[in-house]
Structures are given as C-alpha cells and as structure tokens.
Tab-separated table of C-alpha atoms in Angstrom:
chain	number	residue	atom	x	y	z
A	99	UNK	CA	98.496	96.781	120.072
A	100	UNK	CA	96.927	95.841	123.379
A	101	UNK	CA	98.498	94.749	126.656
A	102	UNK	CA	97.587	91.389	128.098
A	103	UNK	CA	96.357	91.422	131.679
A	104	UNK	CA	98.389	88.797	133.587
A	105	UNK	CA	99.079	90.353	136.945
A	106	UNK	CA	102.749	91.311	137.082
A	107	UNK	CA	103.305	89.921	133.581
A	108	UNK	CA	101.046	92.423	131.865
A	109	UNK	CA	103.977	94.734	131.130
A	110	UNK	CA	105.932	91.987	129.359
A	111	UNK	CA	103.464	91.035	126.614
A	112	UNK	CA	101.270	92.828	124.097
A	113	UNK	CA	98.703	91.966	121.442
A	114	UNK	CA	100.067	92.763	118.016
A	115	UNK	CA	98.617	92.877	114.502
A	116	UNK	CA	100.843	93.406	111.495
A	117	UNK	CA	102.252	91.939	108.291
A	118	UNK	CA	105.632	91.063	106.817
A	119	UNK	CA	107.105	90.096	103.452
A	120	UNK	CA	110.399	88.634	102.282
A	121	UNK	CA	111.528	87.242	98.948
A	122	UNK	CA	114.760	85.584	97.905
A	123	UNK	CA	113.434	84.612	94.459
A	124	UNK	CA	112.346	86.219	91.176
A	125	UNK	CA	108.797	86.599	92.567
A	126	UNK	CA	107.626	89.615	94.542
A	127	UNK	CA	106.354	89.177	98.071
A	128	UNK	CA	103.695	91.722	99.112
A	129	UNK	CA	102.186	92.617	102.483
A	130	UNK	CA	99.736	95.504	102.913
A	131	UNK	CA	97.754	96.853	105.868
A	132	UNK	CA	95.003	99.423	105.370
A	133	UNK	CA	93.073	100.984	108.248
A	134	UNK	CA	90.239	103.260	107.114
A	135	UNK	CA	87.816	105.528	108.935
A	136	UNK	CA	85.603	107.060	106.266
A	137	UNK	CA	83.067	109.350	107.905
A	138	UNK	CA	82.762	106.924	110.871
A	139	UNK	CA	82.583	103.821	108.636
A	140	UNK	CA	85.555	101.780	109.775
A	141	UNK	CA	87.397	98.929	108.118
A	142	UNK	CA	90.733	97.136	108.428
A	143	UNK	CA	92.100	95.152	105.496
A	144	UNK	CA	95.220	93.059	104.996
A	145	UNK	CA	96.726	91.767	101.762
A	146	UNK	CA	99.319	88.996	101.441
A	147	UNK	CA	100.536	87.922	98.009
A	148	UNK	CA	103.309	86.249	96.044
A	149	UNK	CA	103.277	87.585	92.504
A	150	UNK	CA	105.139	88.785	89.438
A	151	UNK	CA	102.721	91.743	89.055
A	152	UNK	CA	102.641	93.658	92.370
A	153	UNK	CA	100.868	96.739	91.018
A	154	UNK	CA	97.979	94.743	89.564
A	155	UNK	CA	97.554	92.711	92.754
A	156	UNK	CA	97.368	95.833	94.914
A	157	UNK	CA	94.930	97.464	92.473
A	158	UNK	CA	92.644	94.401	92.661
A	159	UNK	CA	92.854	94.466	96.457
A	160	UNK	CA	91.831	98.126	96.531
A	161	UNK	CA	88.870	97.400	94.244
A	162	UNK	CA	87.556	95.030	96.917
A	163	UNK	CA	88.181	97.659	99.607
A	164	UNK	CA	86.293	100.271	97.573
A	165	UNK	CA	83.324	97.950	96.985
A	166	UNK	CA	83.131	97.391	100.756
A	167	UNK	CA	83.755	100.906	102.064
A	168	UNK	CA	82.409	103.335	99.475
A	169	UNK	CA	79.420	105.422	100.549
A	170	UNK	CA	78.042	104.723	97.101
A	171	UNK	CA	78.085	100.943	97.702
A	172	UNK	CA	77.139	98.621	100.597
A	173	UNK	CA	77.444	100.711	103.773
A	174	UNK	CA	80.066	99.154	105.979
A	175	UNK	CA	79.186	95.542	105.130
A	176	UNK	CA	81.819	92.911	104.474
A	177	UNK	CA	80.849	90.986	101.409
A	178	UNK	CA	82.717	88.055	99.927
A	179	UNK	CA	85.224	89.274	97.335
A	180	UNK	CA	85.357	87.995	93.791
A	181	UNK	CA	87.851	85.209	93.196
A	182	UNK	CA	91.253	86.910	93.061
A	183	UNK	CA	94.913	86.049	92.890
A	184	UNK	CA	95.658	87.384	96.372
A	185	UNK	CA	94.975	86.597	100.008
A	186	UNK	CA	92.641	88.990	101.820
A	187	UNK	CA	92.028	89.294	105.553
A	188	UNK	CA	89.483	91.753	106.967
A	189	UNK	CA	88.606	92.959	110.453
A	190	UNK	CA	84.882	92.614	111.064
A	191	UNK	CA	83.776	94.172	114.331
A	192	UNK	CA	80.331	92.603	113.974
A	193	UNK	CA	81.715	89.069	114.047
A	194	UNK	CA	81.063	87.211	117.303
A	195	UNK	CA	83.413	84.264	116.877
A	196	UNK	CA	86.356	86.008	115.265
A	197	UNK	CA	87.079	89.592	114.360
A	198	UNK	CA	89.917	88.907	111.909
A	199	UNK	CA	88.541	86.793	109.080
A	200	UNK	CA	90.240	85.184	106.095
A	201	UNK	CA	88.042	86.167	103.152
A	202	UNK	CA	89.963	84.779	100.196
A	203	UNK	CA	93.065	82.699	99.432
A	204	UNK	CA	95.631	83.181	96.715
A	205	UNK	CA	95.146	80.359	94.244
A	206	UNK	CA	98.731	79.758	93.147
A	207	UNK	CA	100.410	80.010	96.578
A	208	UNK	CA	100.489	77.829	99.683
A	209	UNK	CA	98.676	79.202	102.750
A	210	UNK	CA	99.174	78.036	106.333
A	211	UNK	CA	98.013	79.030	109.796
A	212	UNK	CA	100.494	79.028	112.668
A	213	UNK	CA	99.179	78.542	116.171
A	214	UNK	CA	100.490	76.904	119.342
A	215	UNK	CA	103.663	75.924	117.496
A	216	UNK	CA	101.708	73.942	114.883
A	217	UNK	CA	101.167	74.388	111.177
A	218	UNK	CA	98.009	73.628	109.194
A	219	UNK	CA	96.475	74.578	105.884
A	220	UNK	CA	94.487	77.803	105.826
A	221	UNK	CA	90.808	77.714	104.878
A	222	UNK	CA	88.806	80.657	103.553
A	223	UNK	CA	86.287	81.947	106.086
A	224	UNK	CA	88.255	80.972	109.176
A	225	UNK	CA	88.776	83.315	112.124
A	226	UNK	CA	92.390	84.379	112.637
A	227	UNK	CA	92.352	86.007	116.072
A	228	UNK	CA	95.557	85.178	117.927
A	229	UNK	CA	97.077	83.405	114.922
A	230	UNK	CA	99.632	83.947	112.206
A	231	UNK	CA	98.870	83.428	108.534
A	232	UNK	CA	101.772	82.389	106.310
A	233	UNK	CA	101.766	82.507	102.511
A	234	UNK	CA	104.630	80.827	100.619
A	235	UNK	CA	105.726	80.335	97.040
A	236	UNK	CA	106.927	76.807	97.844
A	237	UNK	CA	105.139	74.291	100.121
A	238	UNK	CA	106.315	73.821	103.707
A	239	UNK	CA	106.592	70.522	105.547
A	240	UNK	CA	106.844	72.177	108.940
A	241	UNK	CA	107.848	75.423	110.557
A	242	UNK	CA	109.572	76.387	113.748
A	243	UNK	CA	107.352	78.212	116.239
A	244	UNK	CA	107.634	81.960	115.647
A	245	UNK	CA	107.205	84.192	118.684
A	246	UNK	CA	108.145	87.464	116.988
A	247	UNK	CA	106.488	89.816	114.479
A	248	UNK	CA	105.230	88.488	111.105
A	249	UNK	CA	108.300	89.850	109.308
A	250	UNK	CA	110.348	87.198	111.087
A	251	UNK	CA	107.989	84.393	110.009
A	252	UNK	CA	108.082	85.567	106.391
A	253	UNK	CA	111.864	85.830	106.386
A	254	UNK	CA	112.366	82.367	107.889
A	255	UNK	CA	110.013	80.754	105.403
A	256	UNK	CA	111.587	82.536	102.442
A	257	UNK	CA	115.155	81.794	103.516
A	258	UNK	CA	114.447	78.128	104.208
A	259	UNK	CA	113.000	77.515	100.743
A	260	UNK	CA	114.799	80.084	98.611
A	261	UNK	CA	111.422	81.523	97.732
A	262	UNK	CA	108.965	84.362	98.406
A	263	UNK	CA	106.793	84.468	101.523
A	264	UNK	CA	104.392	86.852	103.279
A	265	UNK	CA	102.975	86.626	106.779
A	266	UNK	CA	100.374	88.316	108.948
A	267	UNK	CA	99.865	88.185	112.698
A	268	UNK	CA	96.368	89.018	113.954
A	269	UNK	CA	96.094	89.836	117.644
A	270	UNK	CA	99.056	87.585	118.410
A	271	UNK	CA	100.727	87.806	121.798
A	272	UNK	CA	104.420	88.666	121.670
A	273	UNK	CA	106.996	90.033	124.058
A	274	UNK	CA	107.114	93.815	124.203
A	275	UNK	CA	110.859	93.639	123.679
A	276	UNK	CA	110.238	92.306	120.167
A	277	UNK	CA	108.118	95.364	119.343
A	278	UNK	CA	111.007	97.774	119.802
A	279	UNK	CA	111.987	99.327	116.514
A	280	UNK	CA	108.623	98.655	114.877
A	281	UNK	CA	106.283	101.482	113.859
A	282	UNK	CA	102.613	101.627	114.881
A	283	UNK	CA	99.974	103.162	112.617
A	284	UNK	CA	96.484	104.155	113.698
A	285	UNK	CA	93.591	106.449	112.799
A	286	UNK	CA	90.636	107.719	114.864
A	287	UNK	CA	87.748	109.900	113.662
A	288	UNK	CA	84.951	111.414	115.744
A	289	UNK	CA	81.798	113.344	114.826
A	290	UNK	CA	82.382	115.826	117.642
A	291	UNK	CA	79.572	117.297	119.716
A	292	UNK	CA	77.838	119.807	117.448
A	293	UNK	CA	77.762	118.411	113.905
A	294	UNK	CA	74.911	116.058	112.864
A	295	UNK	CA	77.234	113.849	110.808
A	296	UNK	CA	80.929	113.132	110.301
A	297	UNK	CA	82.398	114.501	107.054
A	298	UNK	CA	86.003	113.615	107.990
A	299	UNK	CA	87.938	110.647	106.650
A	300	UNK	CA	91.288	109.237	107.735
A	301	UNK	CA	93.620	106.392	106.838
A	302	UNK	CA	96.783	104.623	107.930
A	303	UNK	CA	98.542	102.057	105.742
A	304	UNK	CA	101.737	100.119	105.305
A	305	UNK	CA	103.135	98.491	102.172
A	306	UNK	CA	106.018	96.010	102.053
A	307	UNK	CA	107.422	94.897	98.696
A	308	UNK	CA	110.271	92.368	98.606
A	309	UNK	CA	112.224	90.919	95.674
A	310	UNK	CA	115.485	88.905	95.580
A	311	UNK	CA	116.447	89.742	99.157
A	312	UNK	CA	115.666	93.470	98.986
A	313	UNK	CA	112.614	94.923	100.762
A	314	UNK	CA	111.046	98.384	100.546
A	315	UNK	CA	108.710	99.499	103.325
A	316	UNK	CA	106.299	102.435	103.009
A	317	UNK	CA	104.180	103.792	105.865
A	318	UNK	CA	101.338	106.154	105.033
A	319	UNK	CA	98.966	108.339	107.052
A	320	UNK	CA	96.463	110.957	106.005
A	321	UNK	CA	93.223	112.810	106.666
A	322	UNK	CA	90.511	114.545	104.639
A	323	UNK	CA	87.888	117.059	105.801
A	324	UNK	CA	84.823	117.201	103.574
A	325	UNK	CA	82.534	120.178	103.059
A	326	UNK	CA	79.182	120.522	101.359
A	327	UNK	CA	76.518	119.631	103.889
A	328	UNK	CA	74.109	116.694	103.883
A	329	UNK	CA	75.932	113.706	102.381
A	330	UNK	CA	78.065	115.803	100.026
A	331	UNK	CA	80.937	116.486	102.408
A	332	UNK	CA	81.041	112.784	103.247
A	333	UNK	CA	81.193	111.892	99.568
A	334	UNK	CA	83.974	114.385	98.864
A	335	UNK	CA	86.288	113.208	101.652
A	336	UNK	CA	85.638	109.464	101.441
A	337	UNK	CA	85.690	109.165	97.646
A	338	UNK	CA	88.725	111.453	97.487
A	339	UNK	CA	90.600	109.192	99.897
A	340	UNK	CA	89.622	105.996	98.068
A	341	UNK	CA	90.647	107.469	94.716
A	342	UNK	CA	93.986	108.688	96.091
A	343	UNK	CA	94.803	105.294	97.595
A	344	UNK	CA	93.761	103.561	94.375
A	345	UNK	CA	96.550	105.388	92.547
A	346	UNK	CA	99.151	105.688	95.306
A	347	UNK	CA	99.415	102.139	96.655
A	348	UNK	CA	99.628	100.282	93.302
A	349	UNK	CA	102.173	102.848	92.119
A	350	UNK	CA	104.350	102.356	95.191
A	351	UNK	CA	104.111	98.579	94.716
A	352	UNK	CA	105.359	98.968	91.131
A	353	UNK	CA	108.271	101.167	92.234
A	354	UNK	CA	107.115	104.403	90.612
A	355	UNK	CA	108.847	107.662	91.529
A	356	UNK	CA	107.189	108.926	94.706
A	357	UNK	CA	106.947	112.661	94.016
A	358	UNK	CA	105.225	112.276	90.657
A	359	UNK	CA	103.036	109.511	92.027
A	360	UNK	CA	101.732	111.657	94.886
A	361	UNK	CA	100.897	114.462	92.475
A	362	UNK	CA	99.104	111.995	90.181
A	363	UNK	CA	97.145	110.580	93.143
A	364	UNK	CA	95.977	114.047	94.232
A	365	UNK	CA	94.965	114.931	90.684
A	366	UNK	CA	92.953	111.688	90.447
A	367	UNK	CA	91.248	112.475	93.772
A	368	UNK	CA	90.365	115.971	92.574
A	369	UNK	CA	89.022	114.617	89.281
A	370	UNK	CA	86.849	112.200	91.240
A	371	UNK	CA	85.330	114.965	93.385
A	372	UNK	CA	84.770	117.177	90.332
A	373	UNK	CA	82.916	114.314	88.646
A	374	UNK	CA	80.717	113.891	91.736
A	375	UNK	CA	79.885	117.606	91.654
A	376	UNK	CA	78.770	117.248	88.041
A	377	UNK	CA	76.826	114.014	88.695
A	378	UNK	CA	75.041	115.290	91.811
A	379	UNK	CA	74.577	118.888	90.771
A	380	UNK	CA	75.736	120.060	94.201
A	381	UNK	CA	78.860	121.809	95.478
A	382	UNK	CA	81.269	119.758	97.575
A	383	UNK	CA	84.933	119.901	98.486
A	384	UNK	CA	87.527	118.316	100.744
A	385	UNK	CA	90.930	118.932	102.202
A	386	UNK	CA	93.490	116.134	101.874
A	387	UNK	CA	96.826	115.782	103.665
A	388	UNK	CA	99.174	112.832	103.234
A	389	UNK	CA	102.543	111.650	104.578
A	390	UNK	CA	104.483	108.751	103.011
A	391	UNK	CA	107.519	107.568	104.974
A	392	UNK	CA	110.296	105.387	103.605
A	393	UNK	CA	113.483	104.768	105.574
A	394	UNK	CA	114.756	108.164	106.772
A	395	UNK	CA	112.583	110.486	104.639
A	396	UNK	CA	108.899	111.399	104.507
A	397	UNK	CA	107.088	112.680	101.423
A	398	UNK	CA	104.182	115.068	102.010
A	399	UNK	CA	101.273	116.034	99.761
A	400	UNK	CA	98.696	118.564	100.942
A	401	UNK	CA	95.593	120.512	99.912
A	402	UNK	CA	93.520	122.681	102.302
A	403	UNK	CA	93.884	123.391	106.018
A	404	UNK	CA	94.327	119.963	107.573
A	405	UNK	CA	97.880	119.498	108.827
A	406	UNK	CA	100.853	117.142	108.991
A	407	UNK	CA	103.018	117.435	112.116
A	408	UNK	CA	106.346	115.818	112.895
A	409	UNK	CA	107.178	115.384	116.582
A	410	UNK	CA	110.453	114.546	118.311
A	411	UNK	CA	111.616	116.841	121.089
A	412	UNK	CA	109.624	119.585	119.411
A	413	UNK	CA	106.640	119.832	117.081
A	414	UNK	CA	107.030	121.048	113.493
A	415	UNK	CA	104.162	121.754	111.116
A	416	UNK	CA	105.122	120.422	107.674
A	417	UNK	CA	102.157	121.877	105.766
A	418	UNK	CA	100.771	125.381	105.349
A	419	UNK	CA	97.130	126.316	105.867
A	420	UNK	CA	95.541	127.212	102.545
A	421	UNK	CA	93.466	130.081	103.936
A	422	UNK	CA	93.126	133.763	103.129
A	423	UNK	CA	95.400	136.029	105.156
A	424	UNK	CA	92.377	137.659	106.777
A	425	UNK	CA	88.746	136.737	107.143
A	426	UNK	CA	86.728	133.843	108.569
A	427	UNK	CA	88.692	130.843	109.817
A	428	UNK	CA	86.400	128.381	108.016
A	429	UNK	CA	87.322	129.614	104.529
A	430	UNK	CA	89.969	127.742	102.527
A	431	UNK	CA	91.499	128.738	99.195
A	432	UNK	CA	92.533	125.311	97.933
A	433	UNK	CA	90.680	121.988	98.054
A	434	UNK	CA	89.650	118.888	96.164
A	435	UNK	CA	86.628	119.881	94.083
A	436	UNK	CA	88.155	123.060	92.648
A	437	UNK	CA	89.305	123.139	88.998
A	438	UNK	CA	92.218	125.303	90.171
A	439	UNK	CA	93.336	122.802	92.850
A	440	UNK	CA	97.111	122.677	93.315
A	441	UNK	CA	99.221	120.324	95.410
A	442	UNK	CA	101.625	121.511	98.095
A	443	UNK	CA	104.362	118.928	97.660
A	444	UNK	CA	107.366	118.144	99.830
A	445	UNK	CA	108.561	115.008	98.086
A	446	UNK	CA	111.380	113.544	96.020
A	447	UNK	CA	114.350	115.903	96.312
A	448	UNK	CA	112.241	118.101	98.634
A	449	UNK	CA	111.226	115.264	100.975
A	450	UNK	CA	111.548	115.865	104.711
A	451	UNK	CA	114.488	114.232	106.465
A	452	UNK	CA	113.233	112.203	109.422
A	453	UNK	CA	114.875	112.466	112.807
A	454	UNK	CA	115.434	109.046	114.444
A	455	UNK	CA	112.359	108.121	116.481
A	456	UNK	CA	110.211	110.991	115.154
A	457	UNK	CA	106.411	110.645	115.180
A	458	UNK	CA	104.074	111.945	112.498
A	459	UNK	CA	100.478	113.094	112.948
A	460	UNK	CA	97.864	114.053	110.363
A	461	UNK	CA	94.923	116.040	111.748
A	462	UNK	CA	91.856	117.904	110.535
A	463	UNK	CA	91.043	121.405	111.748
A	464	UNK	CA	88.591	120.010	114.287
A	465	UNK	CA	91.739	119.308	116.288
A	466	UNK	CA	94.093	122.071	115.186
A	467	UNK	CA	91.582	124.877	115.803
A	468	UNK	CA	90.857	123.651	119.334
A	469	UNK	CA	94.176	122.256	120.617
A	470	UNK	CA	97.403	124.250	120.542
A	471	UNK	CA	100.608	122.861	119.080
A	472	UNK	CA	102.243	122.878	122.519
A	473	UNK	CA	99.359	120.779	123.863
A	474	UNK	CA	99.631	118.368	120.932
A	475	UNK	CA	103.343	117.984	121.667
A	476	UNK	CA	102.745	117.332	125.371
A	477	UNK	CA	100.094	114.682	124.754
A	478	UNK	CA	102.107	113.023	121.969
A	479	UNK	CA	105.173	112.654	124.171
A	480	UNK	CA	103.081	111.445	127.115
A	481	UNK	CA	101.423	108.661	125.094
A	482	UNK	CA	104.242	107.795	122.689
A	483	UNK	CA	104.035	104.137	123.801
A	484	UNK	CA	100.282	103.947	123.109
A	485	UNK	CA	99.408	105.427	119.673
A	486	UNK	CA	95.673	104.693	119.859
A	487	UNK	CA	95.484	106.362	123.265
A	488	UNK	CA	97.442	109.304	121.866
A	489	UNK	CA	94.867	109.919	119.109
A	490	UNK	CA	91.939	109.401	121.476
A	491	UNK	CA	93.312	111.827	124.083
A	492	UNK	CA	93.805	114.546	121.465
A	493	UNK	CA	90.235	114.091	120.228
A	494	UNK	CA	88.797	114.115	123.752
A	495	UNK	CA	90.593	117.393	124.496
A	496	UNK	CA	89.120	118.961	121.345
A	497	UNK	CA	85.667	117.805	122.463
A	498	UNK	CA	86.182	119.218	125.950
A	499	UNK	CA	86.860	122.577	124.279
A	500	UNK	CA	83.427	122.418	122.651
A	501	UNK	CA	83.737	119.760	119.924
A	502	UNK	CA	82.363	122.203	117.344
A	503	UNK	CA	83.681	120.241	114.369
A	504	UNK	CA	84.444	116.682	113.320
A	505	UNK	CA	87.889	115.585	114.560
A	506	UNK	CA	90.243	113.108	112.904
A	507	UNK	CA	93.815	112.147	113.813
A	508	UNK	CA	96.074	109.613	112.096
A	509	UNK	CA	99.396	108.692	113.718
A	510	UNK	CA	102.691	107.068	112.740
A	511	UNK	CA	104.620	106.255	115.921
A	512	UNK	CA	107.940	104.390	116.236
A	513	UNK	CA	107.847	102.099	119.268
A	514	UNK	CA	110.804	103.011	121.447
A	515	UNK	CA	111.439	102.184	125.089
A	516	UNK	CA	108.293	100.070	125.104
C-alpha cells in the first residue's frame, strides 16, 4: 500500500494491491497472493481461478512459482508459464512499462479488465498497474465502477450472475476508509552488513476459497534461516520454504485439517533438505517458522530459533528457541536437515486465540538477537499503519547494532484507524 501525493488529499487515498473471491454456485472461486523473498530473490505472484478442483489449481500455480524462484532453476527471471487452467499475474520489477503483468489466462473462464469505469476483455501479456482484473464463471455485459477492494468486485459479479468470480486490484487507488478492516501482509529480507550472502528466506501469502456463498480466508507469514555456508544455506532455506508452501497452500484450498497439514508440510520441507544433503554431499540446515491465521485463531508451526510474535498492547512470543540451555548462541538443536527434526505445533485444538486487531511478526535471529522485544513492540505500534515501513525500521535498527547476520521480517497487520 502506498499513499498518493496530492497535496492535502494525500491522506485520503492509498495505492492498494490485493485479491478477492466469491462464489454463489457449485464452482469454487479462488484468489491467492504470494510474496516471496528467497535469499534476496524477490517475487510477487497472484492466482485467480474458477474451478471444481481448487487443490490441483493451487498446486499447478505453485509449480510455476517454483520454476521461477528456485535457486536450482532460472535465477529470478519471469518466464512464460505453460498453458494452465488458471489466471496468473506476476510482479516484475524489471519491467519498464508495467510492473504487474498478466502472464496467463484461465481458458474456461471470462476475464475482464476494469479501468476508468469501463470494462474490456483481458489479454495475456498486458500490464495491470492501476487496474482491476475480474474473472467470472459467466460472461458480463457490463459492470458498475468499483472503487473498493477486489473482494467487492468479485462479490458484485458473483451475485449479479449467480456464479463464481475472482478479482485482483494491482496498485489501484482507493479511499483509505475502504481499507479499514483489511489485513496487510509483507516480507522484507536483508543481507545485513557482515555476511557475504543472504541465507534467509521469507514469505507472506493469502488464500481465499469461496463456494456457494461461503468463503474461507487464510493469511500466512513465515521465515527460514539457512545454514551451511556457500550456497548451501541458501538452498536449505529457499527449497524448504518452496516445499512447505507446495504442500500447505493446496491442502488449505482443499479444506484439509490445518494441524495435520502443517505437520505434513514441515515433514515435506525436511525431506527436501535431507535429499539436498544427500545429492550435494554437504551439510546444510534451516530454521522454519510459520503462522496461519483464519478468523479469530492462528496456527503456528516452528523449527529452530526464528520466532513468531503476536503484538497488541503487549508482545508475546509464540514459539520457543530450540537451543541448548547453555553454550554458544549460534547453536540450535532442531532444524530442517536433521533426521530427528520435530515440529513445535500450536494448531488445531491448540491454536492461538487472536485478540481483535492483533499483529503477527515472523523474524529470524538476525533481528531477535539484536533488537529487544520491548523495542520490537515500540516500533510495531509506531508503524502499525505502514507494515512495510514497520519491517524496514526493524531491519535498519538491527543493522545499526552491527548487522552481523542476515535479517528477515514478515508481518501480518490489520489496518485499523488508517
């Protein structure tokens, strides 16, 4: 989200990017955002789909993400995806004429672009900055101008046709009042000042699944801190994150039980790192900490010494540091890449009850070893209206204290009093 500079009007409007989904039919409507920072390789991806197989669609989407972002594939390049039964939008910072780009269109749905109150057919390859993209099960003859978030556009389209619809807004300008009650997700990773490379990875995602008038919304943040030196720490954290997401997001889309799904996702991530150790003949490991919020609860999975915090009027650490009771601070007793890896799980019946308006942060030890919890709380409350600034300020403070390690922060921040 970014404010528009218009003199005295700059406090009234903001730039917003997000997605929405609504279905009143037998078809699922899907909307996914995925913001990745894998060892300083950054990518933003958006999925819109109308389908009867939500898990398969999300799995296909994540295959494209992996082929783009994996350290073992093209480094940071956006390549055209294979023909797929979904609509994919990607953020390409190297683009000059449009940073949000429509890469592929769902073949059996109707896709439109909303801009300046008009409606026209979407075309693969087009830039979407400042526009809304609307995907519908049934064709539209026209649409009323939508000035609010994409969820509103999807709901109007679905209700008007008795069908399923998904929408995305990409850098659209909307009134700040309409942002109240929404939740912002962001992730920032930094190499720090002393390390030659960045072995941290972070992610922030949202998943909306709607069917027959009922919608489930999941918001997800997490971080991973790789270890192994050279490229091995990078491989452990980035491949661990991609493997975890490849299990977690399709499972959530299919409606699988969250606690068991998180455990399965961590076990898949650990298996992936163990296979890399065998393939490369080199030791490597990674922490991994994850928070999945739905309605008034948050499910937490955790391995290592990265942390999940919840912040309201106070800060609470939801994870424990998997370290020996005494000894060097850089030693951990549990990590991806260990056959004995175990998952600290606060999920299902043990999920954390969320206080209204609470924020959540995931952070690697490059932050938590350098910035006290009281300082994190102060900065979080000061920048609660600007999540990206919040993450950046925390990282800058860690760097001012020496920046001895990589630093990654992912944030989930409800927008109140904006």
